[in-house]
Tab-separated table of C-alpha atoms in Angstrom:
chain	number	residue	atom	x	y	z
A	1	MET	CA	70.093	-14.736	-42.527
A	2	THR	CA	72.196	-17.893	-42.241
A	3	GLN	CA	70.712	-20.874	-40.400
A	4	ARG	CA	72.598	-21.902	-37.280
A	5	LEU	CA	72.695	-25.145	-35.349
A	6	PRO	CA	72.040	-24.843	-31.611
A	7	PRO	CA	75.011	-25.040	-29.214
A	8	SER	CA	74.054	-28.624	-28.306
A	9	LEU	CA	72.578	-31.248	-30.598
A	10	THR	CA	69.148	-32.707	-29.846
A	11	PRO	CA	69.256	-36.431	-28.918
A	12	LEU	CA	67.619	-38.600	-31.553
A	13	ASP	CA	65.116	-40.062	-29.063
A	14	THR	CA	64.038	-36.563	-28.005
A	15	ALA	CA	63.544	-35.394	-31.604
A	16	LEU	CA	61.628	-38.552	-32.535
A	17	ALA	CA	59.348	-38.253	-29.496
A	18	ALA	CA	58.558	-34.641	-30.423
A	19	LEU	CA	57.831	-35.656	-34.000
A	20	LEU	CA	55.497	-38.494	-33.007
A	21	ARG	CA	53.661	-36.621	-30.255
A	22	GLY	CA	49.966	-36.378	-31.061
A	23	VAL	CA	50.261	-38.409	-34.274
A	24	ASP	CA	47.533	-41.050	-34.642
A	25	PRO	CA	46.870	-43.674	-37.331
A	26	ILE	CA	45.120	-42.266	-40.377
A	27	ALA	CA	41.711	-43.391	-41.598
A	28	THR	CA	41.278	-46.637	-43.517
A	29	ILE	CA	40.576	-46.531	-47.254
A	30	GLU	CA	39.785	-49.268	-49.746
A	31	LEU	CA	42.047	-49.781	-52.747
A	32	PRO	CA	41.856	-52.120	-55.746
A	33	LEU	CA	44.256	-55.031	-55.458
A	34	THR	CA	46.491	-53.535	-58.152
A	35	GLU	CA	47.099	-50.496	-55.911
A	36	ALA	CA	47.172	-52.196	-52.511
A	37	ALA	CA	50.558	-53.911	-52.854
A	38	GLY	CA	53.081	-52.483	-50.408
A	39	CYS	CA	50.435	-50.812	-48.232
A	40	ILE	CA	49.605	-51.737	-44.639
A	41	ALA	CA	46.448	-53.801	-44.162
A	42	ALA	CA	43.585	-52.324	-42.152
A	43	GLY	CA	40.188	-53.947	-41.737
A	44	THR	CA	40.650	-56.411	-44.591
A	45	PRO	CA	37.594	-58.621	-45.266
A	46	LEU	CA	37.408	-62.228	-44.122
A	47	LEU	CA	37.849	-64.511	-47.104
A	48	ALA	CA	35.479	-67.279	-48.124
A	49	ALA	CA	36.820	-70.830	-48.226
A	50	SER	CA	38.639	-71.718	-51.442
A	51	PRO	CA	37.937	-73.863	-53.244
A	52	PRO	CA	34.323	-73.797	-52.086
A	53	ARG	CA	33.936	-77.522	-52.861
A	54	ASP	CA	36.141	-80.482	-53.767
A	55	ILE	CA	37.589	-79.982	-57.248
A	56	ALA	CA	39.794	-82.004	-59.562
A	57	ALA	CA	43.483	-81.120	-59.263
A	58	ALA	CA	44.330	-82.904	-62.520
A	59	ASP	CA	42.681	-84.155	-65.685
A	60	GLY	CA	41.457	-87.735	-65.401
A	61	TRP	CA	38.730	-90.137	-64.344
A	62	ALA	CA	36.689	-89.337	-61.222
A	63	LEU	CA	36.022	-92.422	-59.139
A	64	CYS	CA	35.321	-93.634	-55.599
A	65	ALA	CA	38.450	-95.167	-54.069
A	66	ASN	CA	36.480	-97.793	-52.135
A	67	ASP	CA	34.890	-99.052	-55.358
A	68	ILE	CA	38.214	-99.853	-57.056
A	69	VAL	CA	40.144	-101.612	-54.270
A	70	GLY	CA	42.328	-104.367	-55.752
A	71	ALA	CA	42.255	-103.099	-59.335
A	72	SER	CA	45.492	-103.567	-61.283
A	73	ALA	CA	46.780	-104.166	-64.779
A	74	TYR	CA	46.897	-107.913	-63.975
A	75	SER	CA	43.419	-107.915	-62.455
A	76	PRO	CA	41.293	-105.252	-64.192
A	77	LEU	CA	38.126	-104.273	-62.355
A	78	PRO	CA	35.028	-103.867	-64.555
A	79	LEU	CA	32.813	-100.895	-63.755
A	80	THR	CA	29.045	-101.215	-63.548
A	81	THR	CA	28.564	-97.568	-64.553
A	82	ALA	CA	30.571	-95.408	-66.939
A	83	PRO	CA	33.248	-93.298	-65.214
A	84	VAL	CA	33.120	-89.497	-65.371
A	85	TRP	CA	35.962	-87.579	-67.000
A	86	VAL	CA	36.962	-84.329	-65.246
A	87	ASP	CA	39.339	-81.530	-66.154
A	88	ALA	CA	41.472	-79.795	-63.566
A	89	GLY	CA	39.269	-77.280	-61.737
A	90	ASP	CA	35.999	-79.152	-62.325
A	91	ALA	CA	33.780	-79.896	-59.337
A	92	MET	CA	34.047	-83.523	-58.243
A	93	PRO	CA	30.961	-85.611	-59.058
A	94	PRO	CA	28.902	-87.004	-56.133
A	95	ARG	CA	30.519	-89.968	-54.295
A	96	CYS	CA	33.808	-89.494	-56.165
A	97	ASP	CA	36.888	-88.873	-54.031
A	98	CYS	CA	39.857	-89.540	-56.331
A	99	VAL	CA	41.016	-88.812	-59.880
A	100	LEU	CA	42.968	-91.443	-61.855
A	101	ASP	CA	45.166	-90.760	-64.872
A	102	ALA	CA	43.743	-91.348	-68.336
A	103	ASP	CA	45.656	-94.628	-68.849
A	104	ALA	CA	44.377	-96.073	-65.549
A	105	VAL	CA	40.950	-96.711	-67.108
A	106	GLU	CA	40.235	-98.580	-70.340
A	107	VAL	CA	37.001	-97.694	-72.104
A	108	SER	CA	35.660	-99.698	-75.028
A	109	GLY	CA	32.172	-98.731	-76.080
A	110	ARG	CA	29.941	-99.177	-73.030
A	111	LEU	CA	32.513	-101.280	-71.223
A	112	ALA	CA	35.056	-99.740	-68.844
A	113	GLN	CA	37.600	-101.349	-66.573
A	114	VAL	CA	40.007	-99.883	-64.031
A	115	LEU	CA	43.695	-100.874	-64.120
A	116	ALA	CA	44.855	-99.239	-60.881
A	117	GLU	CA	43.740	-98.486	-57.349
A	118	GLY	CA	43.160	-95.020	-55.991
A	119	VAL	CA	43.247	-93.475	-52.551
A	120	PRO	CA	40.816	-90.877	-51.191
A	121	GLY	CA	42.022	-87.397	-52.084
A	122	GLN	CA	44.267	-88.535	-54.936
A	123	GLY	CA	44.154	-85.892	-57.684
A	124	VAL	CA	41.647	-83.858	-55.661
A	125	ARG	CA	41.890	-80.396	-54.126
A	126	ARG	CA	39.732	-80.457	-51.010
A	127	ALA	CA	37.237	-77.736	-50.142
A	128	GLY	CA	38.983	-75.053	-48.075
A	129	SER	CA	42.442	-76.516	-48.704
A	130	ASP	CA	43.767	-73.306	-50.300
A	131	ILE	CA	42.012	-70.854	-48.004
A	132	ALA	CA	40.349	-71.757	-44.737
A	133	GLY	CA	37.022	-69.987	-44.420
A	134	ARG	CA	36.732	-66.792	-42.346
A	135	ALA	CA	40.441	-65.910	-42.597
A	136	PRO	CA	41.876	-62.531	-43.695
A	137	ALA	CA	44.190	-62.250	-46.703
A	138	VAL	CA	46.700	-60.467	-44.466
A	139	ALA	CA	46.670	-59.625	-40.764
A	140	GLU	CA	45.859	-56.112	-39.584
A	141	GLY	CA	48.929	-53.889	-39.478
A	142	HIS	CA	51.023	-56.065	-41.766
A	143	LEU	CA	52.460	-55.392	-45.201
A	144	ILE	CA	50.330	-56.452	-48.163
A	145	HIS	CA	52.641	-58.591	-50.286
A	146	PRO	CA	52.042	-60.527	-53.541
A	147	ALA	CA	51.093	-63.731	-51.691
A	148	ALA	CA	48.310	-61.861	-49.859
A	149	LEU	CA	47.043	-60.523	-53.165
A	150	LEU	CA	47.021	-64.079	-54.533
A	151	LEU	CA	44.738	-65.167	-51.670
A	152	ALA	CA	42.435	-62.204	-52.199
A	153	ARG	CA	42.089	-62.842	-55.928
A	154	ALA	CA	41.506	-66.560	-55.400
A	155	ALA	CA	38.680	-65.703	-52.982
A	156	GLY	CA	37.124	-63.234	-55.425
A	157	VAL	CA	37.977	-60.116	-53.394
A	158	GLU	CA	38.468	-56.979	-55.500
A	159	LYS	CA	39.495	-54.414	-52.846
A	160	LEU	CA	41.401	-54.397	-49.572
A	161	GLY	CA	41.259	-51.984	-46.644
A	162	VAL	CA	44.580	-50.177	-46.132
A	163	ARG	CA	46.172	-47.220	-44.421
A	164	ARG	CA	48.164	-45.350	-47.047
A	165	PRO	CA	49.803	-42.160	-45.744
A	166	ARG	CA	50.009	-39.243	-48.150
A	167	LEU	CA	53.516	-37.840	-48.354
A	168	CYS	CA	54.413	-34.474	-49.868
A	169	ILE	CA	58.060	-34.020	-50.865
A	170	VAL	CA	59.193	-30.418	-51.233
A	171	ASN	CA	62.396	-30.326	-53.253
A	172	VAL	CA	64.759	-27.424	-52.649
A	173	PRO	CA	66.709	-26.604	-55.848
A	174	GLY	CA	70.061	-28.348	-55.942
A	175	ALA	CA	68.953	-31.616	-54.306
A	176	ALA	CA	67.152	-33.300	-57.210
A	177	VAL	CA	69.159	-36.538	-57.049
A	178	THR	CA	68.339	-36.987	-53.365
A	179	ALA	CA	64.685	-36.006	-53.867
A	180	HIS	CA	64.296	-38.672	-56.562
A	181	MET	CA	65.832	-41.276	-54.235
A	182	ILE	CA	63.469	-40.370	-51.389
A	183	ALA	CA	60.425	-40.429	-53.707
A	184	GLU	CA	61.357	-43.878	-55.011
A	185	ILE	CA	61.896	-45.232	-51.493
A	186	ALA	CA	58.570	-43.752	-50.380
A	187	ARG	CA	56.603	-45.282	-53.254
A	188	ALA	CA	58.213	-48.669	-52.608
A	189	ALA	CA	57.056	-48.323	-48.980
A	190	GLY	CA	53.430	-47.981	-50.122
A	191	LEU	CA	53.093	-44.215	-49.609
A	192	GLN	CA	51.060	-41.971	-51.870
A	193	VAL	CA	53.625	-39.422	-53.032
A	194	GLN	CA	53.159	-35.919	-54.350
A	195	ALA	CA	56.088	-33.652	-55.156
A	196	ARG	CA	56.604	-29.910	-55.160
A	197	GLU	CA	59.552	-27.804	-56.228
A	198	ALA	CA	60.490	-24.624	-54.413
A	199	ALA	CA	61.090	-21.806	-56.901
A	200	ALA	CA	64.408	-20.915	-55.257
A	201	ARG	CA	66.544	-21.765	-52.224
A	202	ASP	CA	65.513	-18.725	-50.166
A	203	ALA	CA	63.212	-18.990	-47.149
A	204	ALA	CA	60.313	-17.177	-48.797
A	205	SER	CA	60.267	-19.538	-51.812
A	206	ILE	CA	60.498	-22.638	-49.654
A	207	ALA	CA	57.783	-21.344	-47.299
A	208	GLU	CA	55.521	-20.709	-50.297
A	209	ALA	CA	56.022	-24.323	-51.436
A	210	LEU	CA	54.956	-25.469	-47.972
A	211	GLY	CA	51.570	-23.772	-48.226
A	212	ASP	CA	48.185	-25.364	-48.949
A	213	LEU	CA	49.306	-28.974	-48.581
A	214	ALA	CA	46.794	-31.827	-48.348
A	215	CYS	CA	48.851	-34.654	-46.892
A	216	ASP	CA	49.636	-36.645	-43.758
A	217	LEU	CA	53.347	-35.847	-43.575
A	218	VAL	CA	55.858	-33.608	-45.317
A	219	VAL	CA	59.558	-33.889	-46.026
A	220	THR	CA	61.732	-31.185	-47.492
A	221	VAL	CA	64.888	-32.273	-49.283
A	222	GLY	CA	67.900	-29.967	-49.218
A	223	GLY	CA	68.657	-26.667	-47.547
A	224	SER	CA	68.710	-27.956	-43.961
A	225	GLY	CA	72.385	-27.172	-43.311
A	226	THR	CA	74.203	-24.017	-42.237
A	227	GLY	CA	75.495	-22.869	-45.612
A	228	ARG	CA	74.836	-19.409	-46.979
A	229	ARG	CA	72.206	-20.806	-49.386
A	230	ASP	CA	70.443	-23.077	-46.859
A	231	ALA	CA	67.030	-21.858	-45.710
A	232	ALA	CA	64.680	-24.863	-45.315
A	233	VAL	CA	64.557	-24.671	-41.516
A	234	SER	CA	64.117	-20.888	-41.592
A	235	ALA	CA	61.182	-21.438	-43.960
A	236	LEU	CA	59.722	-24.040	-41.593
A	237	ALA	CA	60.002	-21.641	-38.656
A	238	ARG	CA	58.282	-18.968	-40.750
A	239	HIS	CA	55.419	-21.179	-41.923
A	240	GLY	CA	55.078	-23.624	-38.992
A	241	ASP	CA	56.938	-24.798	-35.887
A	242	ALA	CA	60.546	-26.007	-35.894
A	243	LEU	CA	60.750	-28.471	-32.980
A	244	ALA	CA	64.397	-29.471	-33.315
A	245	HIS	CA	67.263	-28.656	-35.687
A	246	GLY	CA	70.647	-30.237	-35.326
A	247	LEU	CA	70.364	-33.852	-34.201
A	248	ALA	CA	72.814	-36.143	-32.444
A	249	LEU	CA	72.615	-38.452	-35.456
A	250	GLN	CA	75.317	-39.438	-37.908
A	251	PRO	CA	74.768	-39.258	-40.833
A	252	GLY	CA	71.915	-36.749	-40.662
A	253	ARG	CA	73.196	-34.170	-38.173
A	254	THR	CA	71.572	-31.190	-39.924
A	255	ALA	CA	68.104	-32.737	-40.217
A	256	ALA	CA	65.200	-30.986	-38.499
A	257	VAL	CA	61.708	-31.925	-37.316
A	258	GLY	CA	58.654	-29.734	-36.917
A	259	ARG	CA	54.957	-29.173	-37.530
A	260	LEU	CA	52.883	-27.488	-40.203
A	261	GLY	CA	49.769	-27.143	-38.094
A	262	PRO	CA	48.918	-30.752	-37.169
A	263	VAL	CA	51.045	-32.223	-39.989
A	264	PRO	CA	54.525	-33.506	-39.016
A	265	ILE	CA	57.442	-32.417	-41.184
A	266	VAL	CA	61.030	-33.613	-41.464
A	267	ALA	CA	63.665	-31.465	-43.150
A	268	LEU	CA	66.091	-33.860	-44.824
A	269	PRO	CA	69.618	-32.802	-45.790
A	270	GLY	CA	70.428	-32.591	-49.493
A	271	SER	CA	73.237	-35.158	-49.331
A	272	PRO	CA	71.914	-38.652	-50.233
A	273	ASP	CA	73.573	-40.422	-47.298
A	274	HIS	CA	72.446	-37.878	-44.697
A	275	ALA	CA	68.930	-37.784	-46.146
A	276	LEU	CA	68.635	-41.574	-46.172
A	277	ALA	CA	69.851	-41.845	-42.578
A	278	ALA	CA	67.314	-39.251	-41.403
A	279	TRP	CA	64.615	-41.057	-43.392
A	280	LEU	CA	65.409	-44.356	-41.648
A	281	ALA	CA	65.698	-42.872	-38.152
A	282	LEU	CA	62.852	-40.327	-38.258
A	283	VAL	CA	60.473	-40.757	-41.182
A	284	LEU	CA	60.024	-44.542	-41.064
A	285	PRO	CA	58.813	-44.517	-37.422
A	286	LEU	CA	56.405	-41.724	-38.387
A	287	VAL	CA	55.105	-43.712	-41.367
A	288	ASP	CA	54.662	-46.762	-39.130
A	289	ARG	CA	52.647	-44.711	-36.624
A	290	LEU	CA	50.403	-43.221	-39.330
A	291	SER	CA	49.750	-46.611	-40.928
A	292	ALA	CA	49.408	-48.516	-37.599
A	293	ARG	CA	52.042	-50.921	-38.804
A	294	GLN	CA	53.138	-53.750	-36.559
A	295	LEU	CA	56.771	-53.731	-35.476
A	296	ARG	CA	59.167	-54.157	-38.365
A	297	ARG	CA	60.972	-57.469	-38.429
A	298	ARG	CA	64.670	-57.515	-37.700
A	299	THR	CA	67.253	-60.116	-38.655
A	300	THR	CA	69.792	-61.218	-36.060
A	301	LEU	CA	73.275	-62.217	-37.198
A	302	PRO	CA	76.751	-61.933	-35.643
A	303	LEU	CA	79.018	-59.092	-36.719
A	304	ALA	CA	81.859	-60.106	-39.024
A	305	ARG	CA	83.979	-57.332	-37.529
A	306	LYS	CA	83.609	-54.720	-34.832
A	307	ILE	CA	81.706	-51.449	-35.099
A	308	ALA	CA	83.233	-48.467	-33.305
A	309	SER	CA	80.941	-45.546	-32.436
A	310	SER	CA	81.198	-42.261	-30.540
A	311	VAL	CA	79.310	-41.965	-27.268
A	312	GLY	CA	76.730	-39.177	-27.354
A	313	ILE	CA	75.915	-39.566	-31.052
A	314	ALA	CA	73.488	-42.116	-32.489
A	315	GLU	CA	75.161	-43.605	-35.550
A	316	ILE	CA	73.675	-45.748	-38.289
A	317	ALA	CA	75.765	-48.546	-39.752
A	318	LEU	CA	75.167	-50.071	-43.168
A	319	LEU	CA	75.553	-53.847	-43.295
A	320	ALA	CA	75.893	-56.546	-45.946
A	321	GLU	CA	75.148	-60.203	-45.301
A	322	GLU	CA	78.177	-62.390	-45.962
A	323	HIS	CA	78.649	-65.987	-44.822
A	324	HIS	CA	75.715	-65.796	-42.387
A	325	ALA	CA	77.112	-62.703	-40.667
A	326	TRP	CA	76.649	-58.932	-40.878
A	327	LEU	CA	79.626	-57.240	-42.526
A	328	PRO	CA	79.812	-53.510	-41.648
A	329	LEU	CA	80.151	-51.437	-44.824
A	330	ALA	CA	80.042	-47.906	-43.433
A	331	VAL	CA	79.384	-46.177	-40.116
A	332	GLY	CA	78.715	-42.462	-39.727
A	333	GLU	CA	79.680	-41.510	-43.281
A	334	TRP	CA	78.309	-43.502	-46.192
A	335	PRO	CA	79.838	-43.705	-49.685
A	336	LEU	CA	77.161	-44.106	-52.341
A	337	GLN	CA	78.508	-47.549	-53.251
A	338	ALA	CA	77.948	-48.647	-49.650
A	339	ILE	CA	74.322	-47.488	-49.882
A	340	ALA	CA	73.837	-49.463	-53.096
A	341	ARG	CA	75.415	-52.597	-51.620
A	342	ALA	CA	73.784	-52.530	-48.173
A	343	ASP	CA	71.344	-55.280	-47.209
A	344	ALA	CA	70.447	-53.879	-43.784
A	345	TRP	CA	71.004	-51.040	-41.335
A	346	LEU	CA	71.732	-50.907	-37.640
A	347	LEU	CA	71.198	-48.002	-35.255
A	348	VAL	CA	73.983	-47.759	-32.696
A	349	PRO	CA	72.457	-45.885	-29.713
A	350	ALA	CA	74.149	-42.759	-28.416
A	351	SER	CA	74.938	-44.571	-25.162
A	352	HIS	CA	77.012	-47.265	-26.929
A	353	GLU	CA	80.638	-47.267	-28.036
A	354	GLY	CA	79.816	-49.867	-30.668
A	355	PHE	CA	79.785	-53.649	-30.826
A	356	ALA	CA	82.572	-56.202	-30.750
A	357	ALA	CA	83.148	-58.650	-33.588
A	358	GLY	CA	80.962	-61.714	-33.196
A	359	THR	CA	78.237	-59.855	-31.281
A	360	PRO	CA	74.739	-60.842	-32.490
A	361	VAL	CA	72.905	-57.669	-33.584
A	362	ASP	CA	69.345	-57.035	-34.771
A	363	ALA	CA	69.337	-55.201	-38.111
A	364	TYR	CA	66.495	-53.872	-40.233
A	365	LEU	CA	66.457	-54.979	-43.866
A	366	MET	CA	66.917	-52.239	-46.448
A	367	ARG	CA	64.593	-53.917	-48.955
A	368	LYS	CA	61.500	-56.050	-48.285
């Protein structure tokens, strides 16, 4: 039986609300630092101060700045006690608050004289200057990036608390290129990805692939349209609940949302542009809810030229940054080259006819 779209398309806001209803943040887990990159922080430990004490920032002679006031090459200052040599990273000796270069001190046997002044803190890394004590490596709900991992390693932390949603991708035969794209995007977003392949494009095979899943969300790729060989939504209706099929979204009109028991599912079209648009509009908000992510940052720039859109349909525009402005690359239909070139995307609400040239718009970055 051929899948059919309903007589009227479901508004994007309505479909998204149905998808998110009852979805709560998942439990926190701890991951080694090598696996935590790209995940969303949750309950990360408070870091100890680093360095824990004053240390030398360079190789040289450790001295007290007050003891060598007035020293110069023309008026060397003899030292009553031998100076202490330190290597970068060594703890500063007691009473020493500066490190002078090797040629600033002359040593001959037991005699030593200083040829230059120093100031407190010169050549010294102060205690807590890298990391203030009792601070997290990254704030709750924010992306764990390489700089956060640097702080954690410097403080001796081996694991971080994260929320890492488990995504299952069910690939319908014939959409392998799109399924690979979605899997790569998902991994880059910090998701734990598992993949399944339906044995065939019929509803029974797809429904079988949807069984016995241990995950937090599911996406199917391919078979969501109304062609004679499309059966992903029929399979969803057979195995779970289809909440909406046929969305007022372009690209992505044939996407569907539903439930497999408590697990949300999004049926993505097999075309790369339609699948990516549905991912951005539907799956990303779901991932953010599951991971308790703080609001994604947007970048505001003026439009280099106008964007025209149809009222009643939410359309996603791909943008490239040129000369401190957003240049529209594609709206509604996306060539693959536009996808590859895009720096950001902009959702034009169904109530809008578009935006005039020069209008400042808030766009989400494609890559972070």
